[in-house]
Amino acid sequence: MRVIHAKKTVAIVSLAAMMGALNWGWAAEPRVEASDAPPAILVVEDFEDGIADVKFNPKRMYDATLHLEDRPKLVRNGQYSARIDYDMIDVVDNPSQIEVGYTAGRIPVTGYPAKVGMWVYGNNEGHLLTTKFRDQGGSSFQAEFYDETSAGINWSGWKYIEAAVPQGKSGPIVLELFFQLKQSNMSKKNKGSLWVDDITFIYEETGEDRDVPLIQPLKPVADEVLSAPLEQLKVALSDSGSGLDLDTLAVRLDGEDITSGIDYSAETGLLTYPGNQVDGGYHELVLEVKDRSGNPASTAYAFTVDSGERLYMSAAEEAVSNELYPVRIGVKDYAGAEQAQFTLHYDPGTLQVADVSAAAGVSVTPVIDNAGGVVQLALSGLSAAAARDAVTVNFRVDAQAVLARGEAYKSIRMRESSLMAGQTQTSSPLAAPLRYTIAFPYQLSMTGVGLGTTSTLTVRDREGRPYAGADIVFKGLLGESSLLTVTAATSPIYADDDASSAVLRTAQSGERYYGSAESDDGWFETILPDGRTGYIAEADVSAQLLNGSLGQTDADGVFTTDLTTLALGAYQLQAIVGDQNSKVVSYEVVEPYGTDEPQHVQTYVTEDLSSQLSVAWQTRSARTSTAIQYIEAAQWGAGAEPDAAQVREQLAESELQVLSMQEKGSKGEIRFHNVLVEGLKPATAYKYRVGYEGNWTAWHDYTTVDRDMSTPTSFFFITDSHTNQAQGMETYQSLMTEAMRQYPTTQFVMHGGDMVDAGGAFEEWRKFWQASSVYATRLPSALTLGNHDVKSEGKDVFTKGANFPVNGPEGQRQYAYAYDIDDAHFVVLNSEGTEEQMIEQAAWLEEDLSNNDKKWTIAMFHRPAYHTENGRGSLVEYTQQYFAPILEAHKVDLVLVGHDHVYARTYPMQGGKPLGADAQGTVYLDGGASGWKFYEGMKYDYLNYIFDEDVPVYSHITVAADKIQIEARTIDGRLFDTFSVAKPKPSVPWTPSPYPQPETKPEIKPEPQPEPTPEQPAPSPQPEPSPQPTPAKPVFSAQVDIAAVRAMADKASAAAPVRFTDVSVSSWSASFIERASRMGIVKGYGDGSYRPQGKVTRAEFATMLAHAFALPASGAASFSDTQGHWAAEAIAALQATGAINGYPDGAFRPNQPVTRAEIVAMLARFTSYAPGPAPAFPDVAQNNWASEAIAAFAAAGIVHGDGEGRFQPDASASRAESVTMIIRLLDLLLAA
């Protein structure tokens, strides 16, 4: 066995490569490489050289860091492992993810490993792990260390795991990421650590033992509570590989090493310990062992023996801030103990022992170490009467105490206990740990942290009621602070307490600054607005201490002040009521974003667009009050300004938001304003402006929709604009400008999500609003949240920066909503929620659609239920799981989606299955991309049409009385798709065609076909007279060994069933694929998949035919491009039978995708058939080189057309349809 350690550098390199690097100055490149004969195992990364060149990229995490670990227990091999500390608690964005690779990027992989393995020290978190590769074409694929149940990390301690590398990708492949950690389930998003060591490529099985020993508690099991004394402690301990190394066995009970008292039977595999050595009370058992190969296993668990004389602790579940927290300790099932000793360990940052008191007759001697968080207690005089609550330890809860992020509770733990009767120790019982949370009698909340912004502070009691009279206490950067007010006309602020030092700023009369509590030698230390520290002369200012209350809350529990935002930096506030307090609120004063003038005015859809106007805009955070003024256009008058008497005004609402201008950049604060104007007239033109006196915007035009059911409703549907740069902004604006030029009377816009590329970058939202300014002030928008929009504060910008209907499910208000226009009902859903939020939306959707009485229904969300991007066909989104069944059950007419960046539409869908093109069902339309980012499409069998050009597109949709009409155009106005959705005619059941149509790209010519003559069916030799075969019943041609084919079929019928992970038993092609596999015609991939939608090359189909017709080996083929090809033998066998011919240049082109016409032509060479009638399909002309064979096979039922009756002879064939045609032909031939 050859094992190689790659360690981020060239592991094996030829002399020529070394000389080339020297002579030509090639840059050194990390490379995972093997020799021409790959090793059995290649260690890609063991972290022994450190982590300086390891890329660590957390995504959608609260926090995550990478460390080099050297603690022996947490290192599997060598001296180091990699430790990942992460925190994804409450991160709604999905998936929370950590990527680990090399800083150098993608690393070439020589050879093609079968598997990836690694050692992982987990804690049963349930997170998913993958290793990511890319093929020669740049397409990604991954090895997955989890099963179909997505079990993920379901173990504690070290475990070696392996995952199959998907085979058959075009090479050479590259390694992009050692591993990715992913989690989308909110219930599993936690704070924790993970260790990884020895990431390995496996090229062949070695038989090396990497399985850890198995430890299984039997009596008691983890967390079991026994009501009677323990008879015997039992643990099953075994190893299926090299066997246990009992010299490494270590067992500790309550911290005491009991290994010497343990008995282990190799025959039974049981580890036992006498139960009479285990006292009553709480216990913790830790067991560690290795096998002879050094593979470690460990377990730690607790149990309780609720029997015998034992200690217990009791206290309230909540420790209230700044109050006493009494903990009572007593003896259960008292049996004569006179003395007790024990130690309590607690968090000194939360609790401090105030005093200790004992029950009557009991003496207690405490030794208190509040700094270390330990109190030792010695009790005497215990009796039956005093056993209950024998001693009480009163802790004082610190006023600053809080639970750390991710901390569910704090604990008080008992250690080193004993009970004694006279001079004899009777037992060493431990009380179970006491868990408590921290509560506050008052809750303080704060808004307004932009520099110079007025802060609003609200105090409520524990029942949530506003509390009046609470003092607000401030703590600044300088600790004890004062408020300095400049009294001189001007006063320089110096860099040091020296007038000869640099002047940082000249303060003006009346300006206020944070300063030190006292002056020093005539100078106050002060904080400038930008957060820098300087010095100002004591003579130029008046000072007021800020160490007391800033003020008290009013009857509404509110206090407002601007003293909290005088300078950038981190500060603290706390509400104080007598000797009680709130939790400390830490905040950071940030830069104000925006301007005094309203910016980025946008309009949005409302529940009733015939009578309402919804407008949103933004200003700097300090601008609290703005309004809208509006007037009917007909009442404007003749002047440049409107008739003031006709202008109406309505105050706007506003919300503050802290966000980053750049993704992961420094924070700032913006104020979003919005207003909903009601009571407008239908089909009426209005003019409006927003702002305030002295800062009004220009007047904008807006027209309400009519209420006439007979007039059409029209809107634009676009998606995935990703306006993250000037080019993207220009592209989107150009597209929408062209759309409005083409359809000038359109009424509103629906955007399918991913308005921006990074939702956490406010600059990108501003670019989107700027780009949409060409329509947004007059055409209202309905937006749905995309997976890029939701990042960081993006989900807050989405709701606060807009103003959608507030009629969705409680937890998804403005993310999910509905509105009506004429006889159409529109539903917008959020595909970016957690699974719990998706379930909540699904329940609301069911209710909404049940109450819907409109003729037409259109829904929109971002992630598609049915994908259009290549490689995503088997990906099941929550939208497919939760939304699609409801939408299809309610026969929703049209569903608008995005995400895949490939324009396509499905057949009408019902119950997750495609129906006929004219049947009743739900049509899903993926709007492609309206920006700069494009993906490769795939014509899955549920897709009726696909447009896969890399060009921005939009759809114009008209809802009329008799149909929904869709026209799709490119950015230059080219119409590339038009279709309609009509109300159902009588439905006819339809079985999906077994030939999912490959993507068609307009104006792209098909690959040249082989010359017609070689591919036309030749007359079959007839050694014996036989009846002329009918078109519906081909028979074997003479060159086929019928007996061999029949024997193969008979053998396959008795073979075991074959299943593939990506072929559902309900799939149209499942039975054909399974039979072909059992007959040996095709095989699956190393990862257990079949990839039914994968394209088939001419070489691959030649191999299928050679197997299907049991062709004997022949000499070498005469083609110029097949010598040395992996399929050369099969190609030669087919050429010998005359079943295939090449191109005029003597080539066979083995790697070229085989077309549907070529398949029929090749199959026809194995049969004797009568030419079919006129072409069976409208797209197969009479003079098509394969028309006769296609017509014959169609008449025989071997081939069918698509839902529109087309055969598409030049389309590439999939693996599913290829074997289907072979099996159907064999069935007919063998039945002849």
XYZ file of C-alpha atoms in Angstrom, residues 457-1018:
562
model
C -35.188 54.792 24.931
C -38.118 52.682 26.089
C -38.410 50.882 29.435
C -40.903 48.115 30.174
C -41.444 45.895 33.187
C -41.285 42.085 33.101
C -44.897 41.930 31.935
C -44.108 44.193 28.988
C -45.929 47.254 30.356
C -44.398 50.739 29.859
C -42.648 51.902 33.016
C -42.583 55.572 34.016
C -39.880 57.063 36.183
C -36.959 54.805 35.248
C -33.591 56.561 35.292
C -31.415 56.187 32.195
C -27.754 55.883 33.164
C -24.972 56.466 30.623
C -21.434 55.067 30.521
C -19.027 56.536 27.969
C -15.635 55.810 26.439
C -13.858 57.610 29.277
C -15.658 55.695 32.018
C -16.781 58.480 34.340
C -17.793 61.231 31.892
C -18.992 64.773 31.765
C -20.835 66.810 29.191
C -18.715 69.706 27.991
C -20.482 72.707 26.443
C -18.289 75.253 24.667
C -18.815 78.713 26.184
C -16.097 80.561 24.277
C -16.758 81.851 20.756
C -14.258 79.279 19.512
C -11.850 76.934 21.234
C -9.139 74.754 19.670
C -9.099 71.063 20.542
C -5.498 69.918 20.761
C -3.939 66.492 20.201
C -2.309 66.716 23.644
C -2.780 68.750 26.812
C -0.377 71.266 25.405
C -1.283 74.355 23.373
C 1.767 73.772 21.201
C 0.448 70.385 19.984
C -1.536 69.938 16.774
C -5.052 71.370 16.575
C -7.501 68.579 15.780
C -10.611 70.738 15.545
C -11.856 74.200 16.369
C -14.934 73.943 18.576
C -17.694 76.505 18.156
C -19.770 78.169 20.831
C -22.641 75.943 22.013
C -21.176 72.693 20.714
C -21.232 69.760 23.126
C -18.627 67.071 23.656
C -18.032 64.090 25.890
C -15.243 64.864 28.321
C -13.441 63.447 31.326
C -15.218 63.660 34.638
C -12.721 66.198 35.936
C -10.171 68.553 34.436
C -6.465 67.955 34.854
C -4.111 70.892 35.027
C -6.568 73.148 33.210
C -7.510 70.639 30.479
C -10.461 68.351 29.856
C -9.844 65.209 27.852
C -12.577 65.145 25.218
C -13.990 62.907 22.493
C -14.365 64.473 19.050
C -17.402 63.562 16.911
C -15.212 61.259 14.791
C -14.174 59.312 17.906
C -10.660 60.722 18.261
C -9.418 61.887 21.660
C -8.240 65.474 22.205
C -7.925 68.164 24.865
C -9.822 71.398 25.375
C -9.114 74.214 27.793
C -11.159 74.122 30.992
C -11.683 77.902 30.735
C -13.558 77.538 27.414
C -16.253 75.076 28.533
C -18.845 74.390 31.167
C -18.943 70.816 32.541
C -21.824 68.652 33.753
C -21.225 65.151 35.133
C -22.862 62.318 33.200
C -22.392 59.631 35.847
C -25.932 60.084 37.112
C -29.247 59.867 35.302
C -29.657 61.406 31.869
C -33.352 61.665 32.656
C -36.436 59.594 33.429
C -38.988 57.836 31.255
C -42.417 59.386 30.796
C -45.845 57.800 31.223
C -45.302 55.825 28.010
C -42.016 54.482 29.319
C -40.116 56.642 26.823
C -37.164 58.986 27.181
C -35.602 60.819 24.226
C -32.202 62.479 24.173
C -29.397 63.430 21.828
C -26.753 63.140 24.557
C -26.235 59.493 23.550
C -24.828 60.158 20.063
C -22.314 63.009 20.348
C -19.332 60.981 19.109
C -18.545 57.774 17.265
C -17.659 54.860 19.525
C -19.031 52.191 21.860
C -21.205 53.149 24.833
C -23.535 51.612 27.401
C -26.908 52.458 28.873
C -28.916 50.937 31.685
C -32.334 51.598 33.192
C -32.267 51.936 36.991
C -35.271 51.821 39.309
C -34.167 52.036 42.921
C -31.899 49.036 43.522
C -33.213 47.221 40.453
C -32.073 47.530 36.884
C -32.376 46.422 33.276
C -29.826 44.508 31.276
C -26.997 46.753 30.112
C -27.570 47.883 26.532
C -24.311 48.208 24.616
C -24.457 50.262 21.445
C -22.188 51.855 18.920
C -22.627 55.344 17.544
C -22.204 55.100 13.773
C -21.934 57.399 10.792
C -25.218 58.841 9.486
C -26.053 57.751 5.945
C -28.301 59.626 3.562
C -28.965 63.330 3.190
C -31.482 65.871 4.415
C -33.150 65.674 0.991
C -35.389 62.651 0.336
C -33.664 60.105 -1.894
C -34.668 57.085 -3.990
C -38.420 57.593 -4.168
C -40.150 54.311 -5.048
C -43.760 53.185 -5.306
C -45.045 49.749 -4.337
C -48.104 47.609 -4.903
C -50.963 47.876 -2.440
C -53.927 45.689 -1.574
C -56.029 47.906 -3.850
C -54.113 49.740 -6.545
C -57.295 51.454 -7.708
C -57.571 53.539 -4.528
C -54.165 53.480 -2.804
C -50.681 54.859 -3.328
C -47.699 53.388 -1.441
C -44.464 55.401 -1.490
C -41.097 54.958 0.269
C -37.937 57.066 0.434
C -35.007 57.719 2.754
C -33.105 60.503 4.507
C -30.334 60.842 7.039
C -31.242 59.419 10.422
C -31.695 62.776 12.166
C -34.524 63.810 9.792
C -37.483 62.420 11.719
C -40.491 64.075 10.102
C -41.420 64.032 6.402
C -44.675 63.930 4.453
C -46.278 63.383 1.070
C -48.228 66.022 -0.846
C -50.509 64.907 -3.660
C -53.085 66.337 -6.051
C -55.258 65.123 -8.871
C -53.534 66.031 -12.122
C -56.793 67.518 -13.397
C -56.817 69.936 -10.428
C -53.277 71.186 -10.960
C -54.281 74.359 -12.709
C -52.506 76.284 -15.433
C -49.384 77.403 -13.565
C -45.997 75.847 -12.995
C -47.030 75.133 -9.399
C -50.270 73.446 -8.351
C -53.304 75.132 -6.887
C -52.326 75.033 -3.191
C -55.946 74.689 -2.126
C -56.187 71.359 -3.947
C -52.993 69.872 -2.537
C -53.432 67.347 0.247
C -50.695 66.378 2.712
C -50.135 63.275 4.832
C -47.348 62.639 7.345
C -45.116 59.647 6.717
C -43.966 56.995 9.142
C -40.264 56.247 9.539
C -37.887 53.603 10.857
C -34.169 53.644 11.553
C -31.806 50.947 10.324
C -28.138 50.305 11.048
C -26.348 48.741 8.085
C -23.112 48.569 6.133
C -22.445 50.555 2.990
C -20.045 47.809 1.840
C -20.511 44.134 2.615
C -18.952 43.440 6.018
C -17.837 47.078 6.167
C -18.268 49.677 8.880
C -21.800 50.506 9.980
C -23.958 53.540 9.422
C -27.563 54.526 10.071
C -30.292 55.505 7.614
C -33.895 56.557 8.143
C -36.507 54.951 5.903
C -39.808 56.776 5.370
C -43.026 55.362 3.968
C -46.626 56.392 3.516
C -49.829 54.728 2.348
C -52.325 57.151 0.813
C -55.886 55.844 0.664
C -59.194 57.031 -0.746
C -57.935 57.807 -4.241
C -60.124 57.613 -7.309
C -59.791 54.661 -9.725
C -58.231 55.226 -13.147
C -57.154 58.734 -12.132
C -53.892 60.570 -12.759
C -52.220 62.159 -9.733
C -49.085 64.112 -9.000
C -47.183 63.754 -5.724
C -43.981 64.796 -4.013
C -42.344 63.857 -0.702
C -40.190 65.686 1.827
C -40.726 68.667 4.090
C -40.684 72.441 3.926
C -37.545 73.554 2.143
C -36.704 70.050 0.925
C -39.418 68.722 -1.351
C -38.706 66.412 -4.256
C -39.892 67.164 -7.768
C -43.522 66.321 -8.571
C -44.011 62.759 -9.816
C -46.815 61.272 -11.912
C -48.908 58.345 -10.760
C -52.110 56.785 -12.084
C -54.390 54.449 -10.179
C -55.688 51.348 -11.982
C -59.311 51.016 -13.050
C -61.949 48.687 -11.652
C -63.218 47.540 -15.001
C -63.036 43.738 -15.139
C -63.162 43.834 -18.932
C -59.957 45.797 -19.382
C -56.653 43.886 -19.340
C -54.108 44.189 -16.538
C -50.466 44.278 -17.604
C -47.139 44.130 -15.802
C -43.453 43.409 -16.311
C -41.853 40.369 -14.744
C -38.096 40.525 -14.255
C -35.782 38.752 -11.888
C -32.162 38.464 -10.742
C -30.861 41.917 -11.615
C -27.911 41.709 -9.164
C -27.159 45.429 -9.371
C -23.820 45.332 -7.583
C -21.807 47.624 -9.828
C -22.166 50.419 -12.340
C -22.307 47.967 -15.232
C -25.030 45.932 -13.585
C -27.002 49.079 -12.832
C -26.674 50.253 -16.422
C -27.741 46.858 -17.770
C -30.867 46.736 -15.631
C -31.819 50.321 -16.432
C -31.333 49.742 -20.157
C -33.480 46.621 -20.026
C -36.340 48.393 -18.251
C -36.084 51.420 -20.522
C -36.467 49.149 -23.538
C -39.357 47.336 -21.857
C -41.266 50.572 -21.287
C -40.565 51.697 -24.828
C -41.994 48.441 -26.117
C -44.981 48.390 -23.732
C -45.645 51.995 -22.630
C -49.035 51.363 -20.962
C -47.814 48.693 -18.514
C -49.246 49.211 -15.030
C -46.780 47.718 -12.540
C -43.634 45.594 -12.068
C -43.025 42.236 -10.390
C -39.409 41.397 -9.522
C -38.564 37.779 -8.699
C -35.764 38.508 -6.245
C -32.013 39.015 -6.087
C -32.401 42.690 -6.775
C -28.825 42.998 -5.501
C -25.821 40.704 -5.309
C -24.965 41.245 -1.649
C -27.904 42.211 0.543
C -25.530 43.285 3.299
C -24.071 46.052 1.095
C -26.370 49.082 1.268
C -24.513 50.621 -1.646
C -25.962 47.908 -3.902
C -29.533 48.663 -2.785
C -28.921 52.295 -3.659
C -27.718 51.231 -7.088
C -30.867 49.161 -7.566
C -33.100 52.082 -6.567
C -31.121 54.366 -8.837
C -31.426 51.928 -11.739
C -35.160 51.506 -11.163
C -35.700 55.259 -10.993
C -36.647 55.183 -14.684
C -39.981 53.637 -13.677
C -40.280 53.325 -9.898
C -41.900 56.689 -9.150
C -44.890 55.897 -11.385
C -44.969 52.085 -11.765
C -45.453 50.338 -8.409
C -43.348 47.255 -7.729
C -44.012 43.907 -6.100
C -40.724 42.423 -4.920
C -39.845 39.064 -3.420
C -36.786 38.345 -1.349
C -33.921 36.479 -3.062
C -31.096 34.478 -1.545
C -28.643 37.313 -2.283
C -30.983 40.003 -0.952
C -31.413 38.284 2.405
C -27.750 38.555 3.414
C -26.988 40.425 6.648
C -29.193 43.529 6.962
C -30.617 43.008 3.463
C -33.806 41.443 4.785
C -34.390 44.559 6.911
C -33.739 46.898 4.002
C -36.248 44.855 1.994
C -39.119 45.643 4.385
C -38.125 48.975 5.924
C -36.942 50.424 2.635
C -40.182 49.479 0.903
C -43.855 49.495 1.856
C -45.680 46.296 0.917
C -49.154 45.168 1.998
C -49.208 44.008 5.616
C -51.574 41.068 5.182
C -49.260 38.047 5.200
C -48.609 35.499 7.955
C -47.743 36.970 11.336
C -44.053 36.092 11.271
C -43.565 37.040 7.608
C -45.301 40.401 7.328
C -44.213 42.238 4.154
C -42.072 39.251 3.132
C -45.263 37.454 2.113
C -48.332 39.394 0.996
C -51.244 39.431 -1.435
C -53.072 41.999 -3.560
C -55.837 42.114 -6.159
C -56.187 43.916 -9.476
C -59.486 43.567 -11.309
C -60.197 39.849 -11.627
C -56.663 38.709 -10.754
C -55.269 37.703 -7.369
C -51.513 38.018 -6.759
C -49.607 36.208 -4.018
C -45.972 36.929 -3.137
C -44.092 34.436 -0.945
C -40.671 34.328 0.710
C -38.536 31.378 -0.373
C -35.648 32.461 1.876
C -37.240 31.615 5.204
C -36.443 28.811 7.593
C -38.361 25.562 7.325
C -40.584 26.710 10.168
C -41.311 29.946 8.315
C -42.052 28.020 5.130
C -44.575 25.901 7.014
C -46.156 29.060 8.425
C -46.385 30.584 4.938
C -47.839 27.374 3.533
C -50.661 27.460 6.072
C -51.353 31.099 5.208
C -51.185 30.328 1.483
C -53.742 27.545 1.861
C -56.110 29.905 3.650
C -55.490 32.748 1.198
C -56.197 30.618 -1.862
C -59.221 29.007 -0.245
C -60.744 32.460 0.163
C -59.746 33.636 -3.313
C -62.699 34.336 -5.623
C -60.763 35.872 -8.515
C -60.738 34.243 -11.947
C -56.956 34.391 -12.312
C -54.267 33.693 -9.728
C -50.560 34.480 -10.079
C -47.918 33.687 -7.436
C -44.290 34.744 -7.163
C -41.276 33.652 -5.114
C -37.553 33.377 -5.779
C -36.308 29.793 -5.516
C -38.024 27.617 -8.106
C -40.033 24.540 -7.304
C -38.786 23.134 -10.618
C -35.258 24.105 -11.593
C -33.974 25.222 -14.979
C -30.231 25.366 -14.254
C -27.997 22.484 -15.251
C -27.100 20.355 -12.232
C -30.059 21.411 -10.094
C -32.690 19.040 -11.483
C -32.644 16.779 -8.434
C -32.410 19.622 -5.917
C -35.615 19.778 -3.892
C -36.222 23.269 -2.530
C -38.589 24.084 0.316
C -40.743 25.754 -2.325
C -41.313 22.403 -3.997
C -41.956 20.740 -0.673
C -44.318 23.296 0.854
C -45.621 25.729 -1.798
C -46.003 23.706 -5.000
C -48.521 21.134 -3.650
C -50.827 23.934 -2.496
C -50.437 26.030 -5.643
C -51.153 23.043 -7.871
C -54.027 21.763 -5.751
C -55.689 25.181 -6.054
C -54.919 25.281 -9.790
C -52.991 28.553 -9.606
C -52.584 29.701 -13.200
C -49.041 31.083 -13.264
C -46.103 30.996 -10.838
C -43.203 33.407 -11.365
C -39.753 32.402 -10.087
C -36.074 33.255 -10.510
C -32.789 32.078 -9.003
C -31.577 29.836 -11.856
C -30.829 32.680 -14.327
C -32.231 30.604 -17.196
C -35.504 31.595 -18.848
C -37.810 28.574 -19.078
C -41.394 27.530 -18.528
C -42.852 24.231 -17.469
C -45.665 22.212 -18.858
C -48.805 22.641 -16.765
C -47.941 20.898 -13.480
C -50.308 18.912 -11.298
C -49.243 16.930 -8.257
C -45.601 17.474 -9.137
C -46.029 15.921 -12.614
C -46.090 17.577 -16.036
C -49.318 17.376 -18.006
C -50.035 17.959 -21.671
C -49.336 21.412 -23.026
C -53.044 22.274 -23.161
C -54.077 20.502 -19.957
C -55.215 22.154 -16.756
C -52.324 22.768 -14.403
C -49.961 25.325 -12.955
C -47.349 26.816 -15.271
C -44.081 27.914 -13.659
C -42.127 30.649 -15.442
C -38.475 31.267 -14.562
C -37.781 34.804 -15.744
C -34.094 34.244 -16.507
C -31.866 37.172 -15.567
C -32.324 40.919 -15.961
C -28.720 41.698 -15.081
C -25.234 40.467 -15.858
C -25.095 36.992 -14.319
C -26.051 33.866 -16.280
C -25.984 30.102 -15.699
C -26.130 27.068 -17.970
C -29.618 25.700 -18.511
C -30.955 22.166 -18.821
C -34.134 21.080 -20.609
C -35.589 18.837 -17.921
C -38.576 16.686 -18.819
C -41.013 19.015 -17.038
C -39.895 22.017 -19.100
C -41.979 22.942 -22.120
C -39.558 25.615 -23.341
C -36.121 26.923 -22.455
C -34.147 29.952 -23.674
C -30.528 29.685 -22.657
C -28.778 32.629 -24.269
C -26.592 34.688 -21.946
C -28.554 37.900 -22.414
C -30.742 39.999 -20.073
C -34.460 39.362 -20.596
C -37.857 40.491 -19.360
C -41.414 39.241 -19.694
C -44.469 41.337 -20.408
C -47.602 39.728 -18.992
C -51.179 40.703 -19.782
C -54.116 39.349 -17.811
C -57.226 39.514 -19.990
C -60.700 38.117 -19.608
C -59.946 34.960 -21.601
C -56.251 34.299 -21.006
C -52.916 35.343 -19.557
C -50.608 36.334 -22.396
C -46.816 36.298 -21.942
C -44.278 37.821 -24.305
C -40.580 37.516 -23.466
C -37.944 39.767 -24.987
C -34.224 40.373 -24.791
C -32.580 43.647 -23.832
C -32.483 44.664 -27.501
C -36.216 44.064 -27.939
C -36.018 40.681 -29.699
C -39.116 38.582 -29.082
C -37.980 35.028 -28.299
C -40.985 33.461 -26.592
C -44.701 33.988 -26.525
C -47.333 31.776 -24.945
C -50.615 32.018 -23.137
C -52.341 30.422 -20.182
C -56.038 29.905 -20.680
C -58.725 28.603 -18.419
C -58.950 24.843 -18.705
C -60.602 22.908 -21.427
C -61.591 19.326 -20.579
C -58.441 17.733 -19.242
C -56.920 14.725 -20.975
C -54.486 12.591 -18.937
C -51.054 12.624 -20.504
C -47.935 10.641 -19.824
C -44.773 12.719 -20.011
C -42.677 11.970 -23.044
C -39.707 9.752 -22.270
C -37.656 12.180 -24.272
C -36.966 15.325 -22.233
C -36.041 17.887 -24.812
C -32.554 19.338 -24.661
C -32.187 23.074 -24.422
C -32.559 24.900 -27.711
C -30.700 28.129 -28.266
C -32.111 30.315 -31.028
C -29.823 31.002 -33.949
C -27.415 28.243 -32.989
C -26.927 25.751 -35.798
C -26.903 22.033 -34.945
C -23.744 20.007 -35.203
C -23.220 18.613 -38.726
C -24.735 15.192 -39.221
C -22.768 12.271 -40.619
C -23.095 11.983 -44.358
C -26.589 10.771 -45.216
C -25.571 7.692 -47.172
C -23.659 5.889 -44.411
C -26.362 6.547 -41.857
C -29.317 5.476 -44.015
C -30.565 1.995 -43.197
C -29.234 -0.553 -45.663
